[in-house]
Coordinates of C-alpha atoms (C1' of nucleotides) in Angstrom, one line a residue:
Chain A
M1041 CA 199.2 117.4 -8.1
S1042 CA 198.3 115.0 -10.5
E1043 CA 194.8 114.9 -9.2
D1044 CA 192.5 114.8 -12.5
T1045 CA 189.8 116.9 -10.4
T1046 CA 191.7 119.5 -12.4
P1047 CA 189.0 120.9 -15.1
E1048 CA 190.3 121.8 -18.5
I1049 CA 190.5 125.5 -18.9
V1050 CA 188.2 126.7 -21.2
L1051 CA 189.8 129.8 -23.3
A1052 CA 187.7 132.0 -25.8
L1053 CA 189.6 133.6 -28.9
E1054 CA 188.8 137.0 -29.7
I1055 CA 191.2 138.1 -32.4
D1056 CA 190.6 140.1 -35.0
D1057 CA 193.6 138.8 -37.4
P1058 CA 192.4 135.7 -39.3
A1059 CA 196.2 134.6 -39.6
L1060 CA 196.6 134.9 -35.7
A1061 CA 193.6 133.4 -35.1
D1062 CA 194.4 130.3 -36.9
R1063 CA 197.9 129.8 -35.3
L1064 CA 196.8 130.6 -32.0
A1065 CA 194.0 127.8 -32.1
T1066 CA 196.3 125.6 -33.3
L1067 CA 199.3 125.8 -30.9
L1068 CA 196.2 125.9 -28.0
G1069 CA 194.2 123.5 -29.1
S1070 CA 197.0 120.7 -28.3
V1071 CA 197.6 121.8 -25.2
A1072 CA 196.7 119.4 -22.5
G1073 CA 195.0 120.8 -19.6
L1074 CA 193.1 123.8 -22.0
R1075 CA 190.5 123.7 -24.2
L1076 CA 189.1 126.1 -26.2
A1077 CA 185.8 127.1 -26.3
A1078 CA 182.5 126.0 -28.2
A1079 CA 180.5 128.8 -29.6
G1080 CA 178.8 130.5 -26.8
E1081 CA 180.4 128.6 -24.3
T1082 CA 181.4 130.4 -21.2
A1083 CA 185.1 130.3 -20.8
A1084 CA 187.7 131.3 -18.0
A1085 CA 189.5 133.4 -19.4
T1086 CA 190.1 135.5 -23.2
V1087 CA 192.4 135.5 -25.6
V1088 CA 192.2 139.0 -26.8
A1089 CA 194.1 141.0 -29.7
R1090 CA 192.1 144.2 -30.9
D1091 CA 192.8 145.5 -34.5
P1092 CA 195.4 148.0 -33.4
R1093 CA 194.5 150.3 -36.9
V1094 CA 191.9 152.2 -34.8
M1095 CA 194.7 153.8 -32.8
P1096 CA 197.4 155.3 -35.6
E1097 CA 199.1 157.4 -33.0
D1098 CA 197.7 158.4 -29.0
I1099 CA 195.6 161.4 -30.2
A1100 CA 197.9 164.5 -29.2
L1101 CA 196.3 165.1 -25.5
T1102 CA 197.3 167.7 -23.5
Q1103 CA 197.5 166.7 -19.4
R1104 CA 195.2 169.0 -18.3
E1105 CA 193.0 167.1 -21.2
L1106 CA 193.8 164.0 -19.7
D1107 CA 193.0 165.4 -16.2
V1108 CA 189.7 166.3 -17.0
L1109 CA 189.4 163.2 -19.6
A1110 CA 189.5 160.8 -16.8
L1111 CA 186.8 162.9 -14.4
M1112 CA 184.6 162.7 -16.9
A1113 CA 184.9 159.2 -17.4
E1114 CA 183.8 159.0 -13.8
G1115 CA 180.7 160.7 -14.5
A1116 CA 181.9 163.9 -13.0
S1117 CA 180.1 167.2 -13.8
N1118 CA 181.7 170.1 -14.8
K1119 CA 181.3 171.5 -11.5
M1120 CA 182.6 168.7 -10.0
I1121 CA 185.5 168.6 -12.3
A1122 CA 186.3 172.4 -11.5
R1123 CA 186.1 171.7 -7.7
R1124 CA 188.8 168.8 -8.0
L1125 CA 191.4 170.5 -10.3
D1126 CA 190.9 173.4 -8.6
I1127 CA 190.0 175.7 -11.9
S1128 CA 186.9 177.3 -12.6
V1129 CA 183.8 175.7 -14.4
H1130 CA 184.9 178.2 -17.7
T1131 CA 188.3 176.8 -17.9
V1132 CA 186.9 173.4 -17.8
K1133 CA 184.2 174.0 -20.5
F1134 CA 187.4 175.1 -22.4
H1135 CA 189.1 171.6 -21.8
V1136 CA 186.1 169.3 -22.5
G1137 CA 185.1 171.8 -25.6
S1138 CA 189.2 170.8 -26.7
L1139 CA 188.4 167.2 -26.0
L1140 CA 185.2 166.7 -28.2
D1141 CA 187.5 168.6 -31.1
K1142 CA 190.4 166.0 -30.5
L1143 CA 188.1 162.7 -30.1
D1144 CA 185.8 164.1 -32.8
A1145 CA 183.1 163.6 -30.7
T1146 CA 179.6 165.3 -30.4
G1147 CA 179.0 165.0 -26.5
R1148 CA 180.8 164.1 -23.4
T1149 CA 179.9 160.8 -23.4
D1150 CA 180.8 159.9 -27.2
A1151 CA 184.2 161.8 -25.7
V1152 CA 184.5 159.2 -23.2
A1153 CA 183.3 156.1 -25.5
H1154 CA 185.7 157.0 -28.2
A1155 CA 189.0 157.9 -25.8
A1156 CA 188.2 154.2 -24.1
R1157 CA 187.6 152.4 -27.6
R1158 CA 190.8 154.2 -28.2
G1159 CA 192.4 152.9 -25.1
V1160 CA 193.3 156.7 -24.6
I1161 CA 191.5 155.9 -20.6
E1162 CA 191.0 152.6 -19.0
L1163 CA 186.9 152.3 -17.9
Chain B
M1352 CA 207.0 124.0 -42.2
S1353 CA 209.4 123.7 -40.5
E1354 CA 210.5 127.1 -41.1
D1355 CA 212.3 128.6 -38.5
T1356 CA 211.6 132.2 -39.4
T1357 CA 208.2 131.7 -38.2
P1358 CA 208.1 134.2 -35.1
E1359 CA 207.2 133.2 -31.2
I1360 CA 203.4 134.5 -30.5
V1361 CA 204.4 136.8 -27.6
L1362 CA 201.0 136.3 -25.2
A1363 CA 200.6 138.6 -22.5
L1364 CA 198.8 137.8 -19.3
E1365 CA 195.8 139.6 -17.3
I1366 CA 194.4 137.5 -15.0
D1367 CA 192.9 138.6 -12.0
D1368 CA 192.6 135.1 -10.0
P1369 CA 196.6 134.4 -8.7
A1370 CA 195.6 130.5 -9.3
L1371 CA 194.3 130.9 -12.8
A1372 CA 197.0 133.1 -13.7
D1373 CA 199.6 130.3 -12.4
R1374 CA 198.1 127.6 -14.2
L1375 CA 198.1 129.3 -17.5
A1376 CA 201.7 130.7 -17.4
T1377 CA 202.9 127.0 -16.7
L1378 CA 200.5 125.7 -19.5
L1379 CA 201.3 128.2 -22.1
G1380 CA 204.9 128.7 -21.1
S1381 CA 205.5 125.1 -22.2
V1382 CA 204.0 125.6 -25.4
A1383 CA 206.3 125.4 -28.6
G1384 CA 206.2 128.5 -30.6
L1385 CA 204.3 130.4 -27.9
R1386 CA 206.3 132.8 -25.8
L1387 CA 205.1 134.8 -22.6
A1388 CA 205.7 138.6 -22.4
A1389 CA 207.8 140.1 -20.3
A1390 CA 207.1 143.1 -18.1
G1391 CA 206.1 146.1 -20.3
E1392 CA 206.9 144.1 -23.4
T1393 CA 204.1 144.4 -26.2
A1394 CA 202.3 141.6 -27.1
A1395 CA 200.8 140.2 -29.7
A1396 CA 197.5 139.0 -27.7
T1397 CA 196.4 139.3 -24.1
V1398 CA 194.7 136.5 -22.2
V1399 CA 191.8 138.4 -19.5
A1400 CA 189.8 136.9 -17.2
R1401 CA 188.8 139.5 -14.8
D1402 CA 187.3 139.2 -11.6
P1403 CA 183.8 138.0 -12.0
R1404 CA 182.4 138.9 -9.0
V1405 CA 181.8 142.7 -10.0
M1406 CA 178.9 141.4 -12.2
P1407 CA 176.8 139.0 -10.0
E1408 CA 174.0 138.9 -12.5
D1409 CA 173.3 140.8 -15.4
I1410 CA 171.4 144.1 -14.4
A1411 CA 167.8 143.4 -15.2
L1412 CA 167.6 146.0 -18.1
T1413 CA 164.1 145.8 -20.5
Q1414 CA 164.8 145.2 -24.0
R1415 CA 164.2 148.9 -24.4
E1416 CA 166.9 150.0 -21.7
L1417 CA 169.4 148.4 -23.7
D1418 CA 168.2 149.8 -27.0
V1419 CA 168.8 153.2 -25.4
L1420 CA 172.0 152.6 -23.7
A1421 CA 173.1 151.2 -26.8
L1422 CA 172.7 154.5 -28.5
M1423 CA 173.6 156.5 -25.6
A1424 CA 176.8 154.8 -25.9
E1425 CA 177.0 156.2 -29.9
G1426 CA 176.7 159.3 -28.0
A1427 CA 173.4 160.1 -29.2
S1428 CA 171.2 162.9 -27.9
N1429 CA 167.4 162.1 -26.3
K1430 CA 166.3 163.8 -29.2
M1431 CA 168.6 161.5 -32.0
I1432 CA 167.5 158.7 -30.0
A1433 CA 163.7 159.5 -29.8
R1434 CA 164.1 159.6 -33.7
R1435 CA 166.5 156.1 -34.1
L1436 CA 163.2 154.6 -32.2
D1437 CA 160.9 156.3 -33.7
I1438 CA 159.4 157.2 -29.9
S1439 CA 159.2 160.9 -28.3
V1440 CA 161.5 162.5 -26.0
H1441 CA 160.1 162.1 -23.0
T1442 CA 159.5 158.4 -23.1
V1443 CA 163.4 158.5 -24.6
K1444 CA 164.1 160.1 -20.7
F1445 CA 162.2 158.0 -19.1
H1446 CA 164.3 154.7 -20.0
V1447 CA 167.2 157.4 -19.5
G1448 CA 165.9 157.9 -15.9
S1449 CA 165.4 153.8 -15.6
L1450 CA 168.8 153.4 -16.7
L1451 CA 170.5 156.0 -14.1
D1452 CA 168.4 154.1 -11.5
K1453 CA 169.5 150.4 -12.3
L1454 CA 172.8 151.4 -13.0
D1455 CA 173.5 153.7 -10.2
A1456 CA 175.0 156.3 -12.6
T1457 CA 174.5 160.2 -11.7
G1458 CA 174.5 161.0 -15.8
R1459 CA 174.6 159.5 -18.9
T1460 CA 177.7 159.6 -19.2
D1461 CA 178.1 157.9 -16.1
A1462 CA 175.7 155.5 -17.3
V1463 CA 177.6 154.4 -20.0
A1464 CA 180.6 153.6 -18.0
H1465 CA 178.7 152.0 -15.6
A1466 CA 177.5 149.6 -18.5
A1467 CA 180.5 149.1 -20.4
R1468 CA 182.7 148.5 -17.0
R1469 CA 180.4 145.5 -16.4
G1470 CA 179.8 143.7 -19.9
V1471 CA 176.3 145.4 -20.4
I1472 CA 177.5 146.7 -23.4
E1473 CA 181.0 146.7 -25.6
L1474 CA 182.2 150.0 -26.6
Chain C
dC116 C1' 212.9 189.7 -28.0
dA117 C1' 209.1 187.5 -30.5
dG118 C1' 206.0 183.6 -31.3
dT119 C1' 204.3 179.7 -30.0
dT120 C1' 201.7 176.6 -26.8
dT121 C1' 199.2 175.5 -22.8
dC122 C1' 196.5 176.8 -19.1
dC123 C1' 193.3 179.9 -17.1
dT124 C1' 189.1 183.2 -16.8
dG125 C1' 185.2 186.0 -18.0
dG126 C1' 180.0 186.5 -20.3
dC127 C1' 176.6 185.4 -22.8
dC128 C1' 173.1 181.9 -25.0
dA129 C1' 170.6 178.5 -27.0
dT130 C1' 170.1 173.8 -26.2
dC131 C1' 169.9 169.7 -23.4
dC132 C1' 169.3 167.1 -19.6
dG133 C1' 167.2 164.8 -15.6
dG134 C1' 164.1 165.1 -11.9
dC135 C1' 159.2 165.8 -10.8
dC136 C1' 154.3 165.7 -11.7
dA137 C1' 150.7 163.0 -14.4
dG138 C1' 148.3 160.0 -17.6
dT139 C1' 147.3 155.8 -21.3
dT140 C1' 147.9 151.2 -23.6
dT141 C1' 149.7 146.7 -24.0
dC142 C1' 150.6 142.1 -22.4
dG143 C1' 151.4 138.3 -19.4
dC144 C1' 150.8 136.1 -15.3
dA145 C1' 147.7 134.6 -11.4
Chain D
dT491 C1' 139.4 139.1 -14.6
dG492 C1' 141.7 142.1 -12.2
dC493 C1' 146.4 143.4 -10.9
dG494 C1' 151.3 144.7 -12.2
dA495 C1' 155.4 145.4 -15.4
dA496 C1' 156.5 147.7 -19.6
dA497 C1' 156.4 151.1 -22.5
dC498 C1' 154.8 155.1 -24.2
dT499 C1' 153.0 160.2 -23.7
dG500 C1' 153.1 165.2 -21.9
dG501 C1' 154.0 169.7 -19.1
dC502 C1' 156.7 172.2 -16.0
dC503 C1' 161.5 173.5 -14.3
dG504 C1' 166.3 174.1 -11.9
dG505 C1' 170.6 173.0 -13.4
dA506 C1' 173.8 171.5 -16.8
dT507 C1' 176.0 171.6 -21.0
dG508 C1' 178.2 173.3 -25.1
dG509 C1' 179.4 176.8 -28.4
dC510 C1' 180.7 181.6 -29.2
dC511 C1' 183.2 185.6 -28.0
dA512 C1' 187.1 188.4 -25.4
dG513 C1' 191.0 188.5 -22.8
dG514 C1' 195.5 187.2 -19.3
dA515 C1' 200.0 184.9 -17.5
dA516 C1' 203.7 181.2 -17.8
dA517 C1' 206.5 178.2 -20.3
dC518 C1' 209.8 177.1 -23.7
dT519 C1' 211.8 178.0 -27.9
dG520 C1' 214.1 179.9 -32.4

DNA sequence: CAGTTTCCTGGCCATCCGGCCAGTTTCGCA
DNA sequence: TGCGAAACTGGCCGGATGGCCAGGAAACTG
């Protein structure tokens, strides 16, 4: 090894907690081979730590609701979801209704967005 | 300073590129005050670097389409979007149609999911 | 056994969505 | 000056969506 051709790894920081951000910046700033990204600079990797206050406890979703939610996130219509889960469209609507209620959403798009924000599903 | 009370910051790695992951693991593993998370361990922050191949160039969206997309991600209906942007519902539908087309989505929920995945919008 | 939860199904209906057609204006660029 | 892209508006319509009502079957728990 020891090629001086190896470029520094540029790291960006996206930390909600100011104290943690400061400690990380100090620690990482002094590592050889690493560099913190300047404002607007494209980084090779990003250090993220989102404020966990957003997700107190996992919203209590039943298994079936999670099934439906996952398919919703795929953009599936109620009819498609019904076919894939082998249940009736009415039942799908029922679960969707519960999801809208539990996720405090106004529609399926909102529900998916909320769920993604809280980490209930992975986009 | 020199309080041994200061806990180590636990970092998790989520790097698609194995080479980059290896370099980062080596660099970060030897930093005092830092520790890499064990499997399944809860980390204070996560270093992420998603494979950029997914998003070759930002999909060419017009300003108006971005406006509509942002409101869609908020779960707004076409009517709401129309009111907020002070345009007619027909125009909203027009832009939504373009978005579905450009984002290769089957519906507004799918469009928001795709856009979020590509980083076009921030959830 | 009774009660609760979860999952499932049906009908009815107002609204929303998205695709189709058509048109106008405004802007920048060749 | 003419041309295209972007933005905007309208009507029409089939299908999707979500809210409301009602019910039933299975499993778990006190």
